[in-house]
Coordinates of C-alpha atoms in Angstrom, one line a residue:
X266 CA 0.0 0.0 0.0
X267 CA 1.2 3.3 -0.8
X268 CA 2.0 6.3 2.0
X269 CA -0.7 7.7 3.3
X270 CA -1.7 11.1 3.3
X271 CA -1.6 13.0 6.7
X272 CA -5.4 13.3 6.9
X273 CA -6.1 9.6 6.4
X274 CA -3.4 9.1 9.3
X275 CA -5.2 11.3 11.4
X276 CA -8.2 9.4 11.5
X277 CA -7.2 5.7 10.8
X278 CA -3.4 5.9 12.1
X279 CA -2.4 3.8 15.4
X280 CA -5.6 1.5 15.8
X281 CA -6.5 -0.9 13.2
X282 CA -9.1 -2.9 14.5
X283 CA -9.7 -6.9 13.3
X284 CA -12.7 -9.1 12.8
X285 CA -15.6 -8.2 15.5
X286 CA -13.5 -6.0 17.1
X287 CA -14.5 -2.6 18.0
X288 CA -14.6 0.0 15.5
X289 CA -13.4 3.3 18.0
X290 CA -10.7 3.5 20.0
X291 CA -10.7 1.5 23.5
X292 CA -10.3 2.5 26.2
X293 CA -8.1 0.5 28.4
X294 CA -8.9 1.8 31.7
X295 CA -6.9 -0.8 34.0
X296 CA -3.7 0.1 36.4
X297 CA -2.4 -3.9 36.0
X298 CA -2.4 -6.6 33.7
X299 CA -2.9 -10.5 34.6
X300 CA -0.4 -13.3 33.3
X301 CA -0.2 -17.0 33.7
X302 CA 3.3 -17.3 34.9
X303 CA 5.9 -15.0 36.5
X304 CA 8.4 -16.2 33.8
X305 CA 5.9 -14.5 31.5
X306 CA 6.4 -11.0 33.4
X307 CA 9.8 -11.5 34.3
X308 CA 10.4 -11.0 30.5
X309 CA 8.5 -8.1 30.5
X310 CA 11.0 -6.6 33.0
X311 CA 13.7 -7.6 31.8
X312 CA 12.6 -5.8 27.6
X313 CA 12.8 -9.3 26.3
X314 CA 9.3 -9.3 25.3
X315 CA 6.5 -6.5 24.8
X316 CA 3.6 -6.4 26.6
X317 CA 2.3 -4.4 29.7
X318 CA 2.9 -4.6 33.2
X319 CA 1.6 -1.1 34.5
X320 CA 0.0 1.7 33.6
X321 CA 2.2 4.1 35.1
X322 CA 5.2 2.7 32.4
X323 CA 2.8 2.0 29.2
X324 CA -0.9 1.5 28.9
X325 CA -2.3 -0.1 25.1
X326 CA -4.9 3.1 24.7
X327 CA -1.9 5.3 24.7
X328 CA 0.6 3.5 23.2
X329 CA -1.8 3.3 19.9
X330 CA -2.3 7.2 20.5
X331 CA 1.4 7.5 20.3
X332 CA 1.4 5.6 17.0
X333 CA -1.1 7.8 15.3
X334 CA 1.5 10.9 16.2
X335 CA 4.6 9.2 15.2
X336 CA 2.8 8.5 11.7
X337 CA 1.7 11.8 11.5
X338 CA 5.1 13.2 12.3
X339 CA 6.9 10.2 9.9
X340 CA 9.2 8.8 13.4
X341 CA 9.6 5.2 14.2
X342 CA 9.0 5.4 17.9
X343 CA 6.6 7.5 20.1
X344 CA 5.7 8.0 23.2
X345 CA 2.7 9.6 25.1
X346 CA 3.2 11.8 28.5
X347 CA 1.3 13.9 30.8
X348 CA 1.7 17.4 29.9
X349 CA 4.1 19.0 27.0
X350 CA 6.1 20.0 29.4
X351 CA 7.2 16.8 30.8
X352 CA 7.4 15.3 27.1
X353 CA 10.2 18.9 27.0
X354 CA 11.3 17.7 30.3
X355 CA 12.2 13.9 29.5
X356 CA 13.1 14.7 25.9
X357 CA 16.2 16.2 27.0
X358 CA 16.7 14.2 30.2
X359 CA 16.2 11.2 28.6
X360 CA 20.4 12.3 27.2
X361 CA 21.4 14.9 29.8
X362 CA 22.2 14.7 33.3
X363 CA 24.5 16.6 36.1
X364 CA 27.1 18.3 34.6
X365 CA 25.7 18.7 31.1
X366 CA 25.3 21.3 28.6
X367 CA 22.1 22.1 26.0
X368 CA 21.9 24.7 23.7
X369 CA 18.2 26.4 23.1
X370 CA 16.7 29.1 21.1
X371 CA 16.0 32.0 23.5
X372 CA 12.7 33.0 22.2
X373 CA 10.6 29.6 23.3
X374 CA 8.1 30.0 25.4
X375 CA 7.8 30.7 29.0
X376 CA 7.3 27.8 30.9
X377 CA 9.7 25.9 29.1
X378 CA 12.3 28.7 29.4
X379 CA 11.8 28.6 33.5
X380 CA 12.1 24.5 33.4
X381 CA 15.3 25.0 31.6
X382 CA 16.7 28.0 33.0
X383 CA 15.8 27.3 36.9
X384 CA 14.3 23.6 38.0
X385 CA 16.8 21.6 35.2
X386 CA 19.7 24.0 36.3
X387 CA 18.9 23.2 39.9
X388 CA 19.8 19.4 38.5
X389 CA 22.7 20.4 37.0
X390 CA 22.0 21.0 33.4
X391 CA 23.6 24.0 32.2
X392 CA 21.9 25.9 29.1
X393 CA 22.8 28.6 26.9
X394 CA 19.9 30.4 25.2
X395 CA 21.0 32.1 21.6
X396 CA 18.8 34.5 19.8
X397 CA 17.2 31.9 17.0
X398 CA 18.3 34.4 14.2
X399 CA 21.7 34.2 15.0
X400 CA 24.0 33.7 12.2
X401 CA 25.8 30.4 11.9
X402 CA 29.1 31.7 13.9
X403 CA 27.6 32.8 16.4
X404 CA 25.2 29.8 17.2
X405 CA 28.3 27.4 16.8
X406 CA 30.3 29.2 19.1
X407 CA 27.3 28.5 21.8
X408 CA 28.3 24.8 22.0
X409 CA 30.7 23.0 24.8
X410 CA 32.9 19.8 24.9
X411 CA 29.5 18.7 27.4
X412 CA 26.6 19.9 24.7
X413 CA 24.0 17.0 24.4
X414 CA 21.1 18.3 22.5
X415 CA 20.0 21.7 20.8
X416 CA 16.2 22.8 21.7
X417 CA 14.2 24.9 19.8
X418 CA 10.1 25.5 18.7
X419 CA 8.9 24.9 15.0
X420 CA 6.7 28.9 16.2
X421 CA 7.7 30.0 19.3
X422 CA 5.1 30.7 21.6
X423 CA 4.4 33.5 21.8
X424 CA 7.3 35.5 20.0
X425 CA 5.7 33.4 16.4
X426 CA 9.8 33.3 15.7
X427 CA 10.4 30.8 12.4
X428 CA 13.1 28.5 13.7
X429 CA 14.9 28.5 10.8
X430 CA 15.4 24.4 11.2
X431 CA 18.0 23.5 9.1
X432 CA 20.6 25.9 10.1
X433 CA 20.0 24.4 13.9
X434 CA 19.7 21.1 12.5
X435 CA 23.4 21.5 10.8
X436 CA 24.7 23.2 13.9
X437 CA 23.6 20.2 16.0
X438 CA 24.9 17.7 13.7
X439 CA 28.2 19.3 12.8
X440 CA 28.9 18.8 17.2
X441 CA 27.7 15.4 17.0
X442 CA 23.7 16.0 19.0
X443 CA 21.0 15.3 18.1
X444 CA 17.9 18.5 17.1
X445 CA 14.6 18.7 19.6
X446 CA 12.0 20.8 17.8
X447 CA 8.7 21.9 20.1
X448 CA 6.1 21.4 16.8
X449 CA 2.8 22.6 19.3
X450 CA 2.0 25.4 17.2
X451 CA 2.9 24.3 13.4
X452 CA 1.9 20.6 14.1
X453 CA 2.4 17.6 11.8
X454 CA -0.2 19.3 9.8
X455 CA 1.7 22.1 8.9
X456 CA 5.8 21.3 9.4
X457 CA 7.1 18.0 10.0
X458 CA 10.5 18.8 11.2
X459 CA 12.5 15.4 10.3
X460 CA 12.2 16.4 6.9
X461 CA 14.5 19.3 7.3
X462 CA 16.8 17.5 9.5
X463 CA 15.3 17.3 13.1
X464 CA 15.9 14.2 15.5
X465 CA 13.3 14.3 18.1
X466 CA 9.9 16.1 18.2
X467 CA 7.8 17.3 21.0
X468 CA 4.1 18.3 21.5
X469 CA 1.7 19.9 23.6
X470 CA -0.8 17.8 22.8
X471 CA -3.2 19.9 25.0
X472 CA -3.0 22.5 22.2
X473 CA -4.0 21.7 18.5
X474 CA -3.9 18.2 18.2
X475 CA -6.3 17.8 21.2
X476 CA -8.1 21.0 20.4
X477 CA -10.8 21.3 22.5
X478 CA -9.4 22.7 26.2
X479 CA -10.7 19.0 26.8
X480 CA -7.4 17.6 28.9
X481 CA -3.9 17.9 29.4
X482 CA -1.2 15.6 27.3
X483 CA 1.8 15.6 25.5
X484 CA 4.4 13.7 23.1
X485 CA 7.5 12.8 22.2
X486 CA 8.4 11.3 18.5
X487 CA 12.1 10.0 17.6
X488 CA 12.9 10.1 14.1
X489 CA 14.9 6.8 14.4
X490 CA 17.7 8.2 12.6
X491 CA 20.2 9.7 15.0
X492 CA 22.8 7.7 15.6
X493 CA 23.9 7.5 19.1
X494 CA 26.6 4.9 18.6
X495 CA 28.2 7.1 16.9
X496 CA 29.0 8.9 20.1
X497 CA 28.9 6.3 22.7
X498 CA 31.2 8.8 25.2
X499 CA 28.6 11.2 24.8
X500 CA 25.7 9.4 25.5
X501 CA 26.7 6.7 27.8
X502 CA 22.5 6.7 28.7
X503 CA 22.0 4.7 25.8
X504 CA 25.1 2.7 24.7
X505 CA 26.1 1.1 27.8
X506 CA 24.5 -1.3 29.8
X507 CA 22.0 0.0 32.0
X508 CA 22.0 -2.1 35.4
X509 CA 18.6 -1.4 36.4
X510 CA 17.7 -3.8 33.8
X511 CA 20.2 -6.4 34.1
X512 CA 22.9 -4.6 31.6
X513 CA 20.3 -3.8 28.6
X514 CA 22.1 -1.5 26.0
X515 CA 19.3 0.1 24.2
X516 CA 20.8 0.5 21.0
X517 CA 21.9 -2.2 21.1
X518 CA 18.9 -4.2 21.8
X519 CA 16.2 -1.9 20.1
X520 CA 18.4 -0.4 17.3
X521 CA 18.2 3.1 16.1
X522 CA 14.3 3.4 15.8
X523 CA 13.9 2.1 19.5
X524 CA 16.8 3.2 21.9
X525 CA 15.0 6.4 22.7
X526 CA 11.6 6.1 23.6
X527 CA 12.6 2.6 24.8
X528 CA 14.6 4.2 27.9
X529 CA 12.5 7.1 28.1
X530 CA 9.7 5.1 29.1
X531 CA 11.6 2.2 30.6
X532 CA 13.9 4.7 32.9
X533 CA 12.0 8.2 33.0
X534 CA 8.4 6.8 32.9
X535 CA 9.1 4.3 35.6
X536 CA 10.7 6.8 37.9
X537 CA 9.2 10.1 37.2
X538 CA 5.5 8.5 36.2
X539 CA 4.3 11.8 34.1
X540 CA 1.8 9.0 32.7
X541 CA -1.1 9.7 30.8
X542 CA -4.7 8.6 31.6
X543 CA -6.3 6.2 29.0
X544 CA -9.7 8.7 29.0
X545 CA -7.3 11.6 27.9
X546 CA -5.5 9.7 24.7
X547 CA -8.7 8.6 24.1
X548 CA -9.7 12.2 24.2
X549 CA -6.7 13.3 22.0
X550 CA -7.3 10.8 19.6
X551 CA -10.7 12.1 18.9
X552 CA -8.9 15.6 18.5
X553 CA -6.3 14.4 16.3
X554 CA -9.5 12.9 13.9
X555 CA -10.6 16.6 12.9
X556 CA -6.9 17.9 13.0
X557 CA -6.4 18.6 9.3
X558 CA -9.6 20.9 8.6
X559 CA -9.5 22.7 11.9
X560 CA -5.6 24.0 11.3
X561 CA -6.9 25.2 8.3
X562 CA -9.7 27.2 9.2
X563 CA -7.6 28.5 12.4
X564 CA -4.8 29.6 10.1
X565 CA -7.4 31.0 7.5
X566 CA -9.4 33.0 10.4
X567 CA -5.8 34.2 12.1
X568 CA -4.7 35.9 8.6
X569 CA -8.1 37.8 8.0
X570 CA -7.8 39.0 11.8
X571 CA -4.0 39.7 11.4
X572 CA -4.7 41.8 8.0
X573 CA -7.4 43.3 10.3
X574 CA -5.0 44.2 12.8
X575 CA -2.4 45.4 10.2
X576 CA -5.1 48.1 9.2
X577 CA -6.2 49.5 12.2
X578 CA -4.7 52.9 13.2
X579 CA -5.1 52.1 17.1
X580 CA -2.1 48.6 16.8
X581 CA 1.4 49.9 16.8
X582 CA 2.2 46.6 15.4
X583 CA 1.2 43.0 14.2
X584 CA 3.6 40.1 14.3
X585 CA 1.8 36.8 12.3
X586 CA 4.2 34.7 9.8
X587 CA 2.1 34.5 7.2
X588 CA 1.8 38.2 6.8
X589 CA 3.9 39.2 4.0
X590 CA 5.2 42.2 6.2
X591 CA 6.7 39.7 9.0
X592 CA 10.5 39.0 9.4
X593 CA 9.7 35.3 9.2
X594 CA 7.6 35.4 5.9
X595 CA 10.5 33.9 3.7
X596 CA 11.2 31.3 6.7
X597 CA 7.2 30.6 7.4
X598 CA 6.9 30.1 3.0
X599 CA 10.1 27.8 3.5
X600 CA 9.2 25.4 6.1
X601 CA 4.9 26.0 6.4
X602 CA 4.0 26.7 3.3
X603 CA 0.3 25.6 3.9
X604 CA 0.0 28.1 6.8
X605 CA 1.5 28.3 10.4
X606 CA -1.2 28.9 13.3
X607 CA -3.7 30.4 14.4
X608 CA -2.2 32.6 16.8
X609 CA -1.3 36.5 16.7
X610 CA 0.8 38.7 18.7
X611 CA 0.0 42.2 18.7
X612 CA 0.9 45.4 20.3
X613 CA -2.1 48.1 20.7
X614 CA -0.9 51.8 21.2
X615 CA -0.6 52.9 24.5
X616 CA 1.3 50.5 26.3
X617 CA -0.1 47.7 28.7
X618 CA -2.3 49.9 30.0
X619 CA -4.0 50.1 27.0
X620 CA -3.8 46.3 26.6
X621 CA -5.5 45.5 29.5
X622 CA -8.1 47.6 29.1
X623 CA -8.9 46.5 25.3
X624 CA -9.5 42.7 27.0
X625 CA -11.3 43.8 29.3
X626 CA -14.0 45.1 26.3
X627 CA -13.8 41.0 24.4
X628 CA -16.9 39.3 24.5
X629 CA -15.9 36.2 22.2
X630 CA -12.7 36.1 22.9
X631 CA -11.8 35.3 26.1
X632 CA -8.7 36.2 28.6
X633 CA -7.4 32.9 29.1
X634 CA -4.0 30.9 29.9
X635 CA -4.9 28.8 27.2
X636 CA -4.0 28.9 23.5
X637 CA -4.1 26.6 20.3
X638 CA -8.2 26.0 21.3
X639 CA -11.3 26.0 19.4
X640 CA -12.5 29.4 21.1
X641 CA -11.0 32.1 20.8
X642 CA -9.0 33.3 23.6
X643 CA -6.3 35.8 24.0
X644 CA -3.4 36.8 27.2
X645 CA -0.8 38.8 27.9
X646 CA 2.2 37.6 28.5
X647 CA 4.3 39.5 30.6
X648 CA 1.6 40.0 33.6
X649 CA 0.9 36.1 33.0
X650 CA 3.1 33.2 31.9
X651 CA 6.1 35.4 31.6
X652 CA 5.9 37.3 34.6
X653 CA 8.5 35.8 35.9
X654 CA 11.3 36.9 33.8
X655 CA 13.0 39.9 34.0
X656 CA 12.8 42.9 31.4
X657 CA 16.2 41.4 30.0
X658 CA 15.1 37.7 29.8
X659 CA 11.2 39.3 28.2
X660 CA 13.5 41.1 25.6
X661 CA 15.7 38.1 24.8
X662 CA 12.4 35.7 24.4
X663 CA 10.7 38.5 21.9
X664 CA 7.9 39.4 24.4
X665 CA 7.7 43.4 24.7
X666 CA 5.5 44.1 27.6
X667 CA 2.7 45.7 25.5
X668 CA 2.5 42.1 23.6
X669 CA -1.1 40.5 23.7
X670 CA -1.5 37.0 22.0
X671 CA -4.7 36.2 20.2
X672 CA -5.0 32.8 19.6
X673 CA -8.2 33.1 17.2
X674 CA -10.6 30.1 17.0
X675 CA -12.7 28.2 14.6
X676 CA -16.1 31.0 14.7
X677 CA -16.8 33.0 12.2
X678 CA -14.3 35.3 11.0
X679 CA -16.5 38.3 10.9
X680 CA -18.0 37.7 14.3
X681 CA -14.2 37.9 16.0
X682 CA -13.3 40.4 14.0
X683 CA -16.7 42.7 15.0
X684 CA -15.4 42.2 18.6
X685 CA -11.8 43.0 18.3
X686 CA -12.9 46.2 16.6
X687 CA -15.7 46.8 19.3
X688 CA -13.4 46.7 21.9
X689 CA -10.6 48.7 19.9
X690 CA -13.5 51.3 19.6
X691 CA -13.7 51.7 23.2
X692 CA -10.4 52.6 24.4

């Protein structure tokens, strides 16, 4: 059979279902799982056979959730977590520990940034963030002897920078690590990033793919074609034995395809247990079904309201990708040519006093942590999931303090737009 097409994947990837079996989904709502022998489990813990033990390593719902995704994103392995930001979390602890170095684009977003830049250097982890248009000089001369990985978003949120993927993916390769690209934003849909030379891909699944503000999930997908043996010094992790499971070597044992979600979820998942419920992949899965024609009427609704924006005489400025007046147009044509998102960043004149008062006059759109949803909802930033940064570290990530992100839904166009302008009309 021939490759399928994203939006077939979408709805028929991960579960295939035989004779008189069911048709949707099931959901596999059980913590344990009953065999006739301990032999028969001891394989299990020792990775000799597959199988499930316990839910808090691997449950069947989600692992055929994570198969959809890996499809969608063309990787060989995948696994489902809890949130995005553990799947950010394990992504890069899954090869980094204590004395470590990781390179990452300065502009992703915020709660990502503080993981990295506080709780992971707490552990250890040393980072150094480098402004994602750097030239190639500069972002080479941000790697160590100790670099393990470089980190960067597909659209940073809520900056909307265009990582401009191959030059990172170059970088990385040229020092021997492999590329972690955040795809939340662009999705599958829009920007598969192992075509232009990424290694390991991350999701919020809460965000698009689930798209309804329904539950909390994300992702991780391995392209299966790094190869760590190549560096077995550098990433000791996965290409020497590993004790806790009587001297396993993943690459070994589960090749290129498999060492990396393999120990992610044998190691990480066991210990840190960031698992997902059954009733959320289910959920997801649903979300993933409608995927396709709901990123393009978000990113056909977010360029009417960013041309909208563009023309009004009370926004000092509009940063969208696909606008042909953005800094990223040339990068967002290169790498999402069928669109990027359905989120805006905007500055309204007058400063954040201004800004606040023009969400406090929405009606549809609503003031809400969120983004990436259905509804329409909109934030800002620096009084919110920012706020912790300083004015330097809100500079270096692309957020100016006036900045309000619209993350504009699936209504009808003129409807949003006839309250942005009703609320512009009143300040």
């Amino acid at each position: 059979m021939k490759k399928q097409n994203i939006e077939t994947i979408c709805v028929q990837g991960g579960y295939n279902p035989g004779n008189g079996q069911p048709r949707q989904l099931p959901i596999v709502q059980s913590t344990t799982y009953r065999y006739d022998t301990s032999a028969d489990m001891g394989k299990l813990f020792d990775l000799e056979s597959d199988g499930y033990m316990y839910s808090r390593l691997a449950n069947p719902t989600c692992d055929m959730v994570a198969k959809k995704i890996a499809a969608l994103e063309g990787g060989t392995a995948a696994m489902l977590t809890s949130s995005g930001q553990a799947a950010n979390f394990f992504a890069i602890f899954n090869i980094a520990s204590c004395k470590d170095h990781i390179v990452a684009s300065s502009t992703i977003y915020g709660g990502t940034f503080n993981l990295f830049s506080v709780t992971m250097q707490r552990m250890g982890i040393e980072f150094t963030f480098v402004n994602p248009d750097c030239t190639e000089e500069e972002l080479n001369a941000a790697f160590k002897p100790n670099t393990k990985a470089v980190f960067g978003e597909t659209i940073a949120n809520p900056a909307l920078t265009v990582l401009d993927i191959e030059k990172f993916a170059k970088a990385a390769h040229d020092h021997g690590v492999p590329l972690i690209i955040d795809n939340t934003f662009a999705t599958p849909v829009n920007c598969r990033p192992f075509e232009w030379g990424a290694d390991i891909v991350t999701h919020s699944t809460t965000k698009y793919m689930e798209g309804h503000a329904a539950t909390i999930g994300g992702c991780i997908v391995d392209s299966g074609k790094f190869d760590w043996a190549k560096y077995p010094d550098k990433f000791p992790g996965l290409c020497t034995p590993d004790e806790s499971y009587h001297g396993v070597t993943y690459t070994k044992r589960f090749g290129l395809e498999g060492a990396f979600i393999t120990k992610a979820v044998a190691q990480l998942m066991r210990d840190f247990g960031s698992t997902p419920s059954p009733q959320s992949a289910f959920l997801l899965s649903l979300g993933l079904e409608s995927l396709p024609i709901r990123m393009e009427r978000h990113c056909s609704n977010a360029m009417k309201m960013a041309e909208f924006l563009e023309s009004n005489d009370k926004i000092s400025w509009v940063n969208y990708p696909d606008l042909e007046s953005n800094k990223y147009h040339e990068l967002a044509k290169k790498y999402l040519p069928n669109g990027s998102c359905g989120v805006i960043s905007f500055g309204i004149k007058g400063g954040r006093k201004k800004a606040e008062e023009f969400m406090g006059h929405l009606t549809l759109a609503s003031i809400e942590t969120h983004v990436a949803d259905s509804r329409t909802c909109c934030l800002h930033p620096a009084s919110s999931t920012h706020r912790q940064m300083t004015d330097v570290q809100l500079s270096e990530a692309g957020v100016a303090e006036d900045l309000i992100r619209l993350s504009v839904g699936l209504e009808n166009i003129d409807d949003l737009i006839e309250d942005v302008k009703n609320a512009l009309n009143q300040i």
